[in-house]
PDB file of C-alpha atoms and ligand atoms in Angstrom:
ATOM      1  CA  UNK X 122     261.917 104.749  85.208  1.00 64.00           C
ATOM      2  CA  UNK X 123     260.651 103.311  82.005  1.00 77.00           C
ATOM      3  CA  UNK X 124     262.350  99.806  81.503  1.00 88.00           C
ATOM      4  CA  UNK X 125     262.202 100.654  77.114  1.00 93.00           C
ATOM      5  CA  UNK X 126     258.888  98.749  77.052  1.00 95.00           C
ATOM      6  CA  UNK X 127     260.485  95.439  78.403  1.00 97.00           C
ATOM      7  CA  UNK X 128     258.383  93.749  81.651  1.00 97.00           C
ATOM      8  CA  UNK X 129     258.295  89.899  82.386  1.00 98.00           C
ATOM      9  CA  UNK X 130     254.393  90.711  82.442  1.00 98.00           C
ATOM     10  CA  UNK X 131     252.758  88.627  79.320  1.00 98.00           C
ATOM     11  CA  UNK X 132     249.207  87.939  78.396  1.00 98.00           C
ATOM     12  CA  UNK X 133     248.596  84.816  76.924  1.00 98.00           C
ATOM     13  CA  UNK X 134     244.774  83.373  75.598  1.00 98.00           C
ATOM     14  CA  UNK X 135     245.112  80.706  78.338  1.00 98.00           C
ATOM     15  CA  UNK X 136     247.231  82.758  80.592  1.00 98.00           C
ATOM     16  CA  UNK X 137     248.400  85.839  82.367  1.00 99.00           C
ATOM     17  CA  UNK X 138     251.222  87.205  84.486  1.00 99.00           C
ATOM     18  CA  UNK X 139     251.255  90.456  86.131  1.00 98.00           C
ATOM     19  CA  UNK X 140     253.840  91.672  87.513  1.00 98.00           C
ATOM     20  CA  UNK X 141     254.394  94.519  89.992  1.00 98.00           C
ATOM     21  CA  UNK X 142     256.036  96.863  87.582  1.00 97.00           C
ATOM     22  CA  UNK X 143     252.747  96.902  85.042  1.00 97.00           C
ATOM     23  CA  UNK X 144     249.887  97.295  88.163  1.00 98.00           C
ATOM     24  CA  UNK X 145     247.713  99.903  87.515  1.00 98.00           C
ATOM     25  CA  UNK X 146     245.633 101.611  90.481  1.00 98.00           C
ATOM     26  CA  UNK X 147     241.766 102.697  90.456  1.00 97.00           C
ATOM     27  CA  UNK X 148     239.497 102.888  92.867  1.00 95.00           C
ATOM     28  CA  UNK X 149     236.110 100.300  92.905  1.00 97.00           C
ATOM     29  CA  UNK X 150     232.932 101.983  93.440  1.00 97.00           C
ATOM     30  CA  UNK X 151     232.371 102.618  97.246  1.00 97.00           C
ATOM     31  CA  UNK X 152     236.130 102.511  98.002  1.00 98.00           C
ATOM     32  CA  UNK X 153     237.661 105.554  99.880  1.00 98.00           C
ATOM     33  CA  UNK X 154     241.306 106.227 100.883  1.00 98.00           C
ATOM     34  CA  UNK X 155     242.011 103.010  98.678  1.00 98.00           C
ATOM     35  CA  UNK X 156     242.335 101.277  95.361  1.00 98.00           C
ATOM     36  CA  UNK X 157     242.956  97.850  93.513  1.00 98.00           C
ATOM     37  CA  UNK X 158     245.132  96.536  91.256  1.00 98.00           C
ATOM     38  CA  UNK X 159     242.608  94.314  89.351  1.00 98.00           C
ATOM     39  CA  UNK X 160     244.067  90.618  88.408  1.00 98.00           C
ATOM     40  CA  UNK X 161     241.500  88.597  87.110  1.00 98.00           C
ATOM     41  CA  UNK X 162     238.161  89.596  86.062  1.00 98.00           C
ATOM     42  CA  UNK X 163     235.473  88.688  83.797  1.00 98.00           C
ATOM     43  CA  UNK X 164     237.364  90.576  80.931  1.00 98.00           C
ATOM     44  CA  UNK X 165     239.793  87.836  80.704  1.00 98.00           C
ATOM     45  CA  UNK X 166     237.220  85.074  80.426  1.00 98.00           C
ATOM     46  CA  UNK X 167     237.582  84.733  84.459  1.00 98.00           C
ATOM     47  CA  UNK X 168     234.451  83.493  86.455  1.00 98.00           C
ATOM     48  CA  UNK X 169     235.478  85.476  89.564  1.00 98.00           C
ATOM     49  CA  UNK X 170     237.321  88.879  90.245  1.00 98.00           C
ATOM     50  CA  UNK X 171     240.383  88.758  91.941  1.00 98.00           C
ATOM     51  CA  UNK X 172     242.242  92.154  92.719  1.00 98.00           C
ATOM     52  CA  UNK X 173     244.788  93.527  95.825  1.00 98.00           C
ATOM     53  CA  UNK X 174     243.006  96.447  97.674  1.00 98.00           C
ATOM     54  CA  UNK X 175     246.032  98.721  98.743  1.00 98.00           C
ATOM     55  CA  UNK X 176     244.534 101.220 101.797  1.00 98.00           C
ATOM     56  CA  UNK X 177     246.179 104.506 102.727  1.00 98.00           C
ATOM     57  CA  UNK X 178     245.380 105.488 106.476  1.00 97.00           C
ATOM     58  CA  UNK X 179     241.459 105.396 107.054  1.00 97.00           C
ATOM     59  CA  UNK X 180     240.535 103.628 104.288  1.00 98.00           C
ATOM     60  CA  UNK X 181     237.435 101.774 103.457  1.00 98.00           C
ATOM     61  CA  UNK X 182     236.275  98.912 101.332  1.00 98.00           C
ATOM     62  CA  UNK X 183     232.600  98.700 101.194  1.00 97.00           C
ATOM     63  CA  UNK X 184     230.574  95.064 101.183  1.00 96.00           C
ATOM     64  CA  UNK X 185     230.546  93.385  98.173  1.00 95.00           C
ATOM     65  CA  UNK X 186     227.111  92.035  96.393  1.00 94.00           C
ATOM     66  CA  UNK X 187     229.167  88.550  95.472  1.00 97.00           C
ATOM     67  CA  UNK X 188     230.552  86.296  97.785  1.00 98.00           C
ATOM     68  CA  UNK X 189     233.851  87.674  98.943  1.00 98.00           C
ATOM     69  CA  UNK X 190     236.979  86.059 100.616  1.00 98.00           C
ATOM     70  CA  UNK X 191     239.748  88.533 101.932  1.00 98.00           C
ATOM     71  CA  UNK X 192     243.242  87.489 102.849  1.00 98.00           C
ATOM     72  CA  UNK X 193     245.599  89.652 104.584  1.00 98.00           C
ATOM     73  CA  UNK X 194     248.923  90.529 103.082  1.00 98.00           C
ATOM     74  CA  UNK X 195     250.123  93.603 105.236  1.00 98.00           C
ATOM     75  CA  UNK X 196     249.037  95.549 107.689  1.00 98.00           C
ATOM     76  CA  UNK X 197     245.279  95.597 109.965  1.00 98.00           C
ATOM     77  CA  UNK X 198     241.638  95.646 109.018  1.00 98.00           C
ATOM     78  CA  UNK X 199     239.037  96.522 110.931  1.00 97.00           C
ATOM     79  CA  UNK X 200     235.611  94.273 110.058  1.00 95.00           C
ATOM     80  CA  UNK X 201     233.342  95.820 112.656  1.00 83.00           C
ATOM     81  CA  UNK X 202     234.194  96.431 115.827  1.00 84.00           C
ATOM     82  CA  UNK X 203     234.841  92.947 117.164  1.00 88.00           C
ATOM     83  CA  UNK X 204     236.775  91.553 114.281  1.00 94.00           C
ATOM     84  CA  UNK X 205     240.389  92.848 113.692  1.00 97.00           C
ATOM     85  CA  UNK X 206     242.391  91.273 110.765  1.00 98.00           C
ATOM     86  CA  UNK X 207     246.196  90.874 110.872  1.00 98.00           C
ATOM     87  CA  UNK X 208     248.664  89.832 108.323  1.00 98.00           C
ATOM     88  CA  UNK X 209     247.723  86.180 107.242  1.00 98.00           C
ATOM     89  CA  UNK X 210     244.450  86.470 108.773  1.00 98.00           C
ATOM     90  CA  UNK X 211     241.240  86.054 105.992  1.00 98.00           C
ATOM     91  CA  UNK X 212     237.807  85.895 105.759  1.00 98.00           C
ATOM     92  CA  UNK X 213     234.688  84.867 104.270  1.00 98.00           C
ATOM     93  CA  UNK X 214     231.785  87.155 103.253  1.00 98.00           C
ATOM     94  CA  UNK X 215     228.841  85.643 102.266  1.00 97.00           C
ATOM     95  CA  UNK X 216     226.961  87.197  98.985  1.00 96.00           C
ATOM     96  CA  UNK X 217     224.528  90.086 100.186  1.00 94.00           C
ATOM     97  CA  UNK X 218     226.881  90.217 103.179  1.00 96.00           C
ATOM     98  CA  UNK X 219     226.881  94.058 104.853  1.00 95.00           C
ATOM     99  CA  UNK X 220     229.961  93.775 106.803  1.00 96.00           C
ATOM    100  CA  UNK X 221     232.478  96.617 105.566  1.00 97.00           C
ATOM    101  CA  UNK X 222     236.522  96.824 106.039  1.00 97.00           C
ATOM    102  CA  UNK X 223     238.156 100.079 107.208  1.00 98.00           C
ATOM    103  CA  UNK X 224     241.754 100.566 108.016  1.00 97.00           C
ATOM    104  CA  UNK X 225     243.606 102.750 110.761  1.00 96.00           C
ATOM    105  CA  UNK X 226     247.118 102.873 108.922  1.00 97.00           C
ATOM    106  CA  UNK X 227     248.179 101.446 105.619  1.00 98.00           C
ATOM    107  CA  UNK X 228     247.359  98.023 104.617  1.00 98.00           C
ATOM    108  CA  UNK X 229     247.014  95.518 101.882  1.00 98.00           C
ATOM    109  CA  UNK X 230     244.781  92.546 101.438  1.00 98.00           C
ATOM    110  CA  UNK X 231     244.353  90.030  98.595  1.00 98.00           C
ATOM    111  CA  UNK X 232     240.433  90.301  97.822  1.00 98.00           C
ATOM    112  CA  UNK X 233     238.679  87.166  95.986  1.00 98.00           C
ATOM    113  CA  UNK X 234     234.852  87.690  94.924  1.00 98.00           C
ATOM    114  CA  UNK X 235     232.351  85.139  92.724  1.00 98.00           C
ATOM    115  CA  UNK X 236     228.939  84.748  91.919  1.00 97.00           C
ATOM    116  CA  UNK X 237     227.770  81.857  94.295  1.00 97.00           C
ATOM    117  CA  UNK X 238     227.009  78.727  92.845  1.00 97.00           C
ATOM    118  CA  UNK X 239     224.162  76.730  95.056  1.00 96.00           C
ATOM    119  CA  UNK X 240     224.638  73.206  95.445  1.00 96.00           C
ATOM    120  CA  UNK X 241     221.002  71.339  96.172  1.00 91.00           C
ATOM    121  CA  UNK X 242     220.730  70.690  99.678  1.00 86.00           C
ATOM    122  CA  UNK X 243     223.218  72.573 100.764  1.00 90.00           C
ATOM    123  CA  UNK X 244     223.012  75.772 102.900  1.00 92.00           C
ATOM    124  CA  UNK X 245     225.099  78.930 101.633  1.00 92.00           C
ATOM    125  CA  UNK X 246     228.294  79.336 103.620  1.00 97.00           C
ATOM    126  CA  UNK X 247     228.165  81.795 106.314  1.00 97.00           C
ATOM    127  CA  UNK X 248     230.532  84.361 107.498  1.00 97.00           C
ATOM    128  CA  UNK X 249     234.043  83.387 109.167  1.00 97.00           C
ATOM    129  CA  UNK X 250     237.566  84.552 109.716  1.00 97.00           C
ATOM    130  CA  UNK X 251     240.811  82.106 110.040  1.00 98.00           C
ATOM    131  CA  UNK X 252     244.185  83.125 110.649  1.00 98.00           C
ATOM    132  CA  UNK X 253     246.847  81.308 107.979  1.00 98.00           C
ATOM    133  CA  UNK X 254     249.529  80.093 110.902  1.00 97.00           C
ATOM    134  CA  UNK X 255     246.720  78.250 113.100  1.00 98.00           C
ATOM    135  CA  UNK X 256     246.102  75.826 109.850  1.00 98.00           C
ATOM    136  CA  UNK X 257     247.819  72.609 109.992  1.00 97.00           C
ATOM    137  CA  UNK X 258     249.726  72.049 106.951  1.00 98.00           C
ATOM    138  CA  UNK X 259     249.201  68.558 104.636  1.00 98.00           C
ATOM    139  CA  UNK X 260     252.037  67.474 102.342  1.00 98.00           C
ATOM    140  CA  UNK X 261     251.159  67.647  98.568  1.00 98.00           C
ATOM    141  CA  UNK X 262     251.193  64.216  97.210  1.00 96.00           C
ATOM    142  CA  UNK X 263     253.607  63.051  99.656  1.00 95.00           C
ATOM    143  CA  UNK X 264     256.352  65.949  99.241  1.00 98.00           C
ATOM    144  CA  UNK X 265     257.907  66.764 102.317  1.00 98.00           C
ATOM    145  CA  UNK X 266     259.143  69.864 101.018  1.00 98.00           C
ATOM    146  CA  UNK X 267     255.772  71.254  99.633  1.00 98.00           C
ATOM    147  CA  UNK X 268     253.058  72.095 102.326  1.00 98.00           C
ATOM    148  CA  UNK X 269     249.350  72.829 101.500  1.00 98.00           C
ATOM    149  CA  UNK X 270     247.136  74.870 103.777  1.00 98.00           C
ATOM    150  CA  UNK X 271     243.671  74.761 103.059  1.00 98.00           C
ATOM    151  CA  UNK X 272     242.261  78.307 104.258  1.00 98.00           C
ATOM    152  CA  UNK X 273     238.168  77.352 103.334  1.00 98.00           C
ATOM    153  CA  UNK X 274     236.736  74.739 105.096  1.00 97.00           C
ATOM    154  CA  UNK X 275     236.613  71.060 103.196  1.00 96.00           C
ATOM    155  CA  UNK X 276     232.799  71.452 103.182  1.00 96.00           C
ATOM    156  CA  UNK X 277     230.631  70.928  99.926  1.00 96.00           C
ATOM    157  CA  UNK X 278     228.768  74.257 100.451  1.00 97.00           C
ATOM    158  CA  UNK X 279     231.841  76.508  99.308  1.00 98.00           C
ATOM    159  CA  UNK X 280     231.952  76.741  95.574  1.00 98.00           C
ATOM    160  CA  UNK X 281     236.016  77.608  95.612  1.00 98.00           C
ATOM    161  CA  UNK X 282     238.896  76.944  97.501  1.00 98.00           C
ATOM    162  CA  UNK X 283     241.738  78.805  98.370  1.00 99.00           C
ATOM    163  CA  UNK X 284     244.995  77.455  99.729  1.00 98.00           C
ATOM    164  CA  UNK X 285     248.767  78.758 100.239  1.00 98.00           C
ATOM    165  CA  UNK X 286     251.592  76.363  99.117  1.00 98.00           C
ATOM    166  CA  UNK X 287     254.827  76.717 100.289  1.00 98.00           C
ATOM    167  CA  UNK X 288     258.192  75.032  98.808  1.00 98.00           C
ATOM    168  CA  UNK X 289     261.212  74.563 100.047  1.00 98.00           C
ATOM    169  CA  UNK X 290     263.883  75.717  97.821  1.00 98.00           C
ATOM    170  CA  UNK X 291     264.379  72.888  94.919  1.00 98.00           C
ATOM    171  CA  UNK X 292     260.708  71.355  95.512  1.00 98.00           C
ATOM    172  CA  UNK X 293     258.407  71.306  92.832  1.00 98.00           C
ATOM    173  CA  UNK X 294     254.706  70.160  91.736  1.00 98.00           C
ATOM    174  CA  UNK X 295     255.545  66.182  90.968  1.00 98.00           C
ATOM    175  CA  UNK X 296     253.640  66.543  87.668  1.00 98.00           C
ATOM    176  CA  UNK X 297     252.176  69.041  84.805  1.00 98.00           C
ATOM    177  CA  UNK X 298     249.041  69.673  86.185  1.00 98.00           C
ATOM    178  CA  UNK X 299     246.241  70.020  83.575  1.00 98.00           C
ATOM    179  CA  UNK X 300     242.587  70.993  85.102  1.00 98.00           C
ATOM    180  CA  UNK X 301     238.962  72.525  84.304  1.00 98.00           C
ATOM    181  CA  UNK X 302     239.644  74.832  87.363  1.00 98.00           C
ATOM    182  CA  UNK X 303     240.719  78.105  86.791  1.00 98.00           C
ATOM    183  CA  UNK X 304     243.163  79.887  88.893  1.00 98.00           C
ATOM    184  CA  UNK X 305     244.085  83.194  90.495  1.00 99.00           C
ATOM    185  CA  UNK X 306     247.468  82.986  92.143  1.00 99.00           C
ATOM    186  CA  UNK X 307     249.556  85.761  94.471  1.00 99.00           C
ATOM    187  CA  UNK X 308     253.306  84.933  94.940  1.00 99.00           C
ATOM    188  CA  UNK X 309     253.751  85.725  98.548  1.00 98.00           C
ATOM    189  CA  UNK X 310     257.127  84.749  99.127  1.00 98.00           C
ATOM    190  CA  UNK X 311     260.683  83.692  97.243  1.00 98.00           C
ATOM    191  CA  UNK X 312     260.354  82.576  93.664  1.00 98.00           C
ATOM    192  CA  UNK X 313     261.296  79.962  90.656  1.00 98.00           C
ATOM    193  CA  UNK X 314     260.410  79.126  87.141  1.00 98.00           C
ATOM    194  CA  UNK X 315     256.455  78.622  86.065  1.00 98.00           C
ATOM    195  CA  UNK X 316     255.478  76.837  83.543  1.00 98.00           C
ATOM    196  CA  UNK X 317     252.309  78.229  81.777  1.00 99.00           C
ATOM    197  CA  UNK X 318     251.097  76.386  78.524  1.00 98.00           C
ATOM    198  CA  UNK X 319     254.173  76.640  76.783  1.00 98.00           C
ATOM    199  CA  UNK X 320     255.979  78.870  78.518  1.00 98.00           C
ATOM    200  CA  UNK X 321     258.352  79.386  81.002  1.00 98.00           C
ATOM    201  CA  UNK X 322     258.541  82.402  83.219  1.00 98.00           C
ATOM    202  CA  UNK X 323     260.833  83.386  86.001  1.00 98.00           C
ATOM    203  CA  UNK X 324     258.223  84.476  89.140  1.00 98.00           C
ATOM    204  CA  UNK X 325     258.650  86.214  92.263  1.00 98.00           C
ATOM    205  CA  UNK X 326     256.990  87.536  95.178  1.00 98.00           C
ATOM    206  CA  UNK X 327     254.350  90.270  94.106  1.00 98.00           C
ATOM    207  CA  UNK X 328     253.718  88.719  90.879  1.00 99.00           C
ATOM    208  CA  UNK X 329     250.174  87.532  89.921  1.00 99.00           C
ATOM    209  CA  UNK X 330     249.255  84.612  87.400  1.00 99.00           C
ATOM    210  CA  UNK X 331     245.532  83.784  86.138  1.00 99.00           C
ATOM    211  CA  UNK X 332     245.288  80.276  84.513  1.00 99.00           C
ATOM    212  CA  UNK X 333     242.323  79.694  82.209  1.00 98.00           C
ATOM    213  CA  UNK X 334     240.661  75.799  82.966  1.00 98.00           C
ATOM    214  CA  UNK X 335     242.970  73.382  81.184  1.00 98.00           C
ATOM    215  CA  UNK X 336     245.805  75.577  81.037  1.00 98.00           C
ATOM    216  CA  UNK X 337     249.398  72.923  81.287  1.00 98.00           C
ATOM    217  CA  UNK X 338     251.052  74.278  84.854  1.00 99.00           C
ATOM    218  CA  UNK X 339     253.993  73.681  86.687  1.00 99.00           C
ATOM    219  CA  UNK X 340     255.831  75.234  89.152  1.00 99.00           C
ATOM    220  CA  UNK X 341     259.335  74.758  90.499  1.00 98.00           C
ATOM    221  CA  UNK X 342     260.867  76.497  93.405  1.00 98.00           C
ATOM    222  CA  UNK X 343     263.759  78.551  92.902  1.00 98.00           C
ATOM    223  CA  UNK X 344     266.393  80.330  95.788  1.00 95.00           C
ATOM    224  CA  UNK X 345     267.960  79.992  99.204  1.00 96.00           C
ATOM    225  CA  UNK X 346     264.302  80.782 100.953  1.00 98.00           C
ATOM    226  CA  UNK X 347     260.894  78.923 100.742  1.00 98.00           C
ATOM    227  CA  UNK X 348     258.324  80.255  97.780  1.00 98.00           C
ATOM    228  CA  UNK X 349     254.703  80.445  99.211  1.00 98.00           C
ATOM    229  CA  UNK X 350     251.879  81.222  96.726  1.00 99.00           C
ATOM    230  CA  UNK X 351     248.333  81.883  97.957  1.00 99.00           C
ATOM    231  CA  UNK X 352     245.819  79.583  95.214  1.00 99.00           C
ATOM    232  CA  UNK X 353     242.301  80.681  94.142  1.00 99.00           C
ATOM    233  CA  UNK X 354     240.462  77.526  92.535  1.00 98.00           C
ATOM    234  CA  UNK X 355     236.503  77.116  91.354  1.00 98.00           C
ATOM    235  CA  UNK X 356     236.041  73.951  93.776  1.00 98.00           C
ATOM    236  CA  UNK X 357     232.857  71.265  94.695  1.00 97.00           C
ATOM    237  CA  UNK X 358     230.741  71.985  91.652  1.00 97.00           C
ATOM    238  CA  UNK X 359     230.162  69.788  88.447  1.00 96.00           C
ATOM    239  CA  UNK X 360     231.894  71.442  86.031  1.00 95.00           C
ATOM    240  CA  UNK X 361     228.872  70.874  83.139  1.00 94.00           C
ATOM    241  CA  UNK X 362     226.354  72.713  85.789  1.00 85.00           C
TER     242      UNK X 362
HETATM  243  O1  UGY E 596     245.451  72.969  93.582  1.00 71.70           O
HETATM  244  C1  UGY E 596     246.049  72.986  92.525  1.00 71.70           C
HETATM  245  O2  UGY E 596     245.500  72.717  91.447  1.00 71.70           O
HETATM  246  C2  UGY E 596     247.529  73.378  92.535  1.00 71.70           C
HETATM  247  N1  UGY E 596     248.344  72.216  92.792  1.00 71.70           N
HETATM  248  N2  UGY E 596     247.925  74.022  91.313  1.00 71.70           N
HETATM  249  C3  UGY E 596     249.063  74.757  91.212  1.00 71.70           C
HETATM  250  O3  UGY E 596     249.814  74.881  92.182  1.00 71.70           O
HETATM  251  N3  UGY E 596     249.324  75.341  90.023  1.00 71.70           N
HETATM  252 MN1   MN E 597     246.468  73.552  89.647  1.00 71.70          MN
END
């Protein structure tokens, strides 16, 4: 039913969030028995695509010419026939990579792609998978209450990272962050209040956010249950390359 043109969704120059209630559903080129909600794209003034893939039974989602990193959010994919993909599980495609995803029953996965940036001296990343609860989790700045689990490797050759936070309800990031990276961001789990340039928006899980390099962030966790958000961010590369 039509909600008389109200939605927390709101596009901003610096920012966007996108929530459930405004997604709208296309296929990519190549896809069959599935489409994406599109997030973040170049159309925005993002350097990468972000989008969820949403798979009816025997879908397909074909390789990608850029780089691609895939993270699980329901259901199984299929990534050849040794490689089977469960909830939380991701992985890494590099650019030109052939490797295809197919699906037996419904799924979902959060789907990151980017033009790959070279560093000198450094070979391009190569394929991998990971799966989210075999990643040991680091505090953030010394919170107890707000875990960090890097799902890319620490190594110089990847040109992004992407992590999942997780807050316990009433933790918060210490400080208003303000950074060149951009990011793409999936709430996951529970909710709060973000703070996006100057505003302040109520978020829960399903929404997406985009923030533009130097857009003011904050984030505060709100509810009886953790809040998890899984964190795209341009990563390793000098910013005036
Ligand atoms: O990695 C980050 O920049 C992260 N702390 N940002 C965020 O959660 N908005
Ligand atoms: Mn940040």
């Amino acid at each position: 039913m039509h909600e008389l043109g109200v939605t927390r969704s709101a596009r901003r120059q610096d920012h966007l969030l996108q929530t459930p209630d405004t997604f709208v559903r296309a296929p990519l080129p190549g896809m069959t028995g599935a489409t994406a909600v599109i997030h973040a794209a170049p159309q925005i003034g993002a350097k990468f695509m972000q989008y969820t893939a949403e798979f009816e039974r025997g879908g397909m989602l074909p390789a990608a010419a850029m780089q691609r990193f895939l993270y699980v959010l329901e259901g199984e994919l299929e990534c050849g026939e040794q490689t089977l993909l469960r909830a939380g599980d991701y992985a890494y495609f590099p650019a030109g990579s052939k490797k295809c995803l197919a699906t037996r029953e419904r799924a979902r996965a959060a789907v990151i792609e980017k033009p790959f940036q070279t560093l000198d001296g450094k070979p391009a990343p190569k394929f991998f998978t990971g799966r989210e609860n075999e990643i040991k989790p680091e505090t953030f700045m010394g919170d107890q209450d707000l875990e960090v689990r890097a799902l890319v490797p620490a190594d110089p050759c990847f040109d992004f990272a992407v992590n999942t936070m997780t807050y316990q309800p009433g933790a918060a990031l210490p400080m208003v962050e303000i950074h060149v990276m951009e990011h793409g961001l999936l709430m996951l789990e529970g909710g709060g209040i973000y703070r996006l340039n100057d505003c302040w928006y109520p978020v829960s899980a399903g929404d997406f956010i985009w923030m533009a390099p130097f857009c003011p962030q904050w984030f505060g966790a709100i509810g009886k249950r953790p809040a998890k958000y899984l964190i795209y961010k341009d990563w390793n590369r000098d910013p005036a390359a």
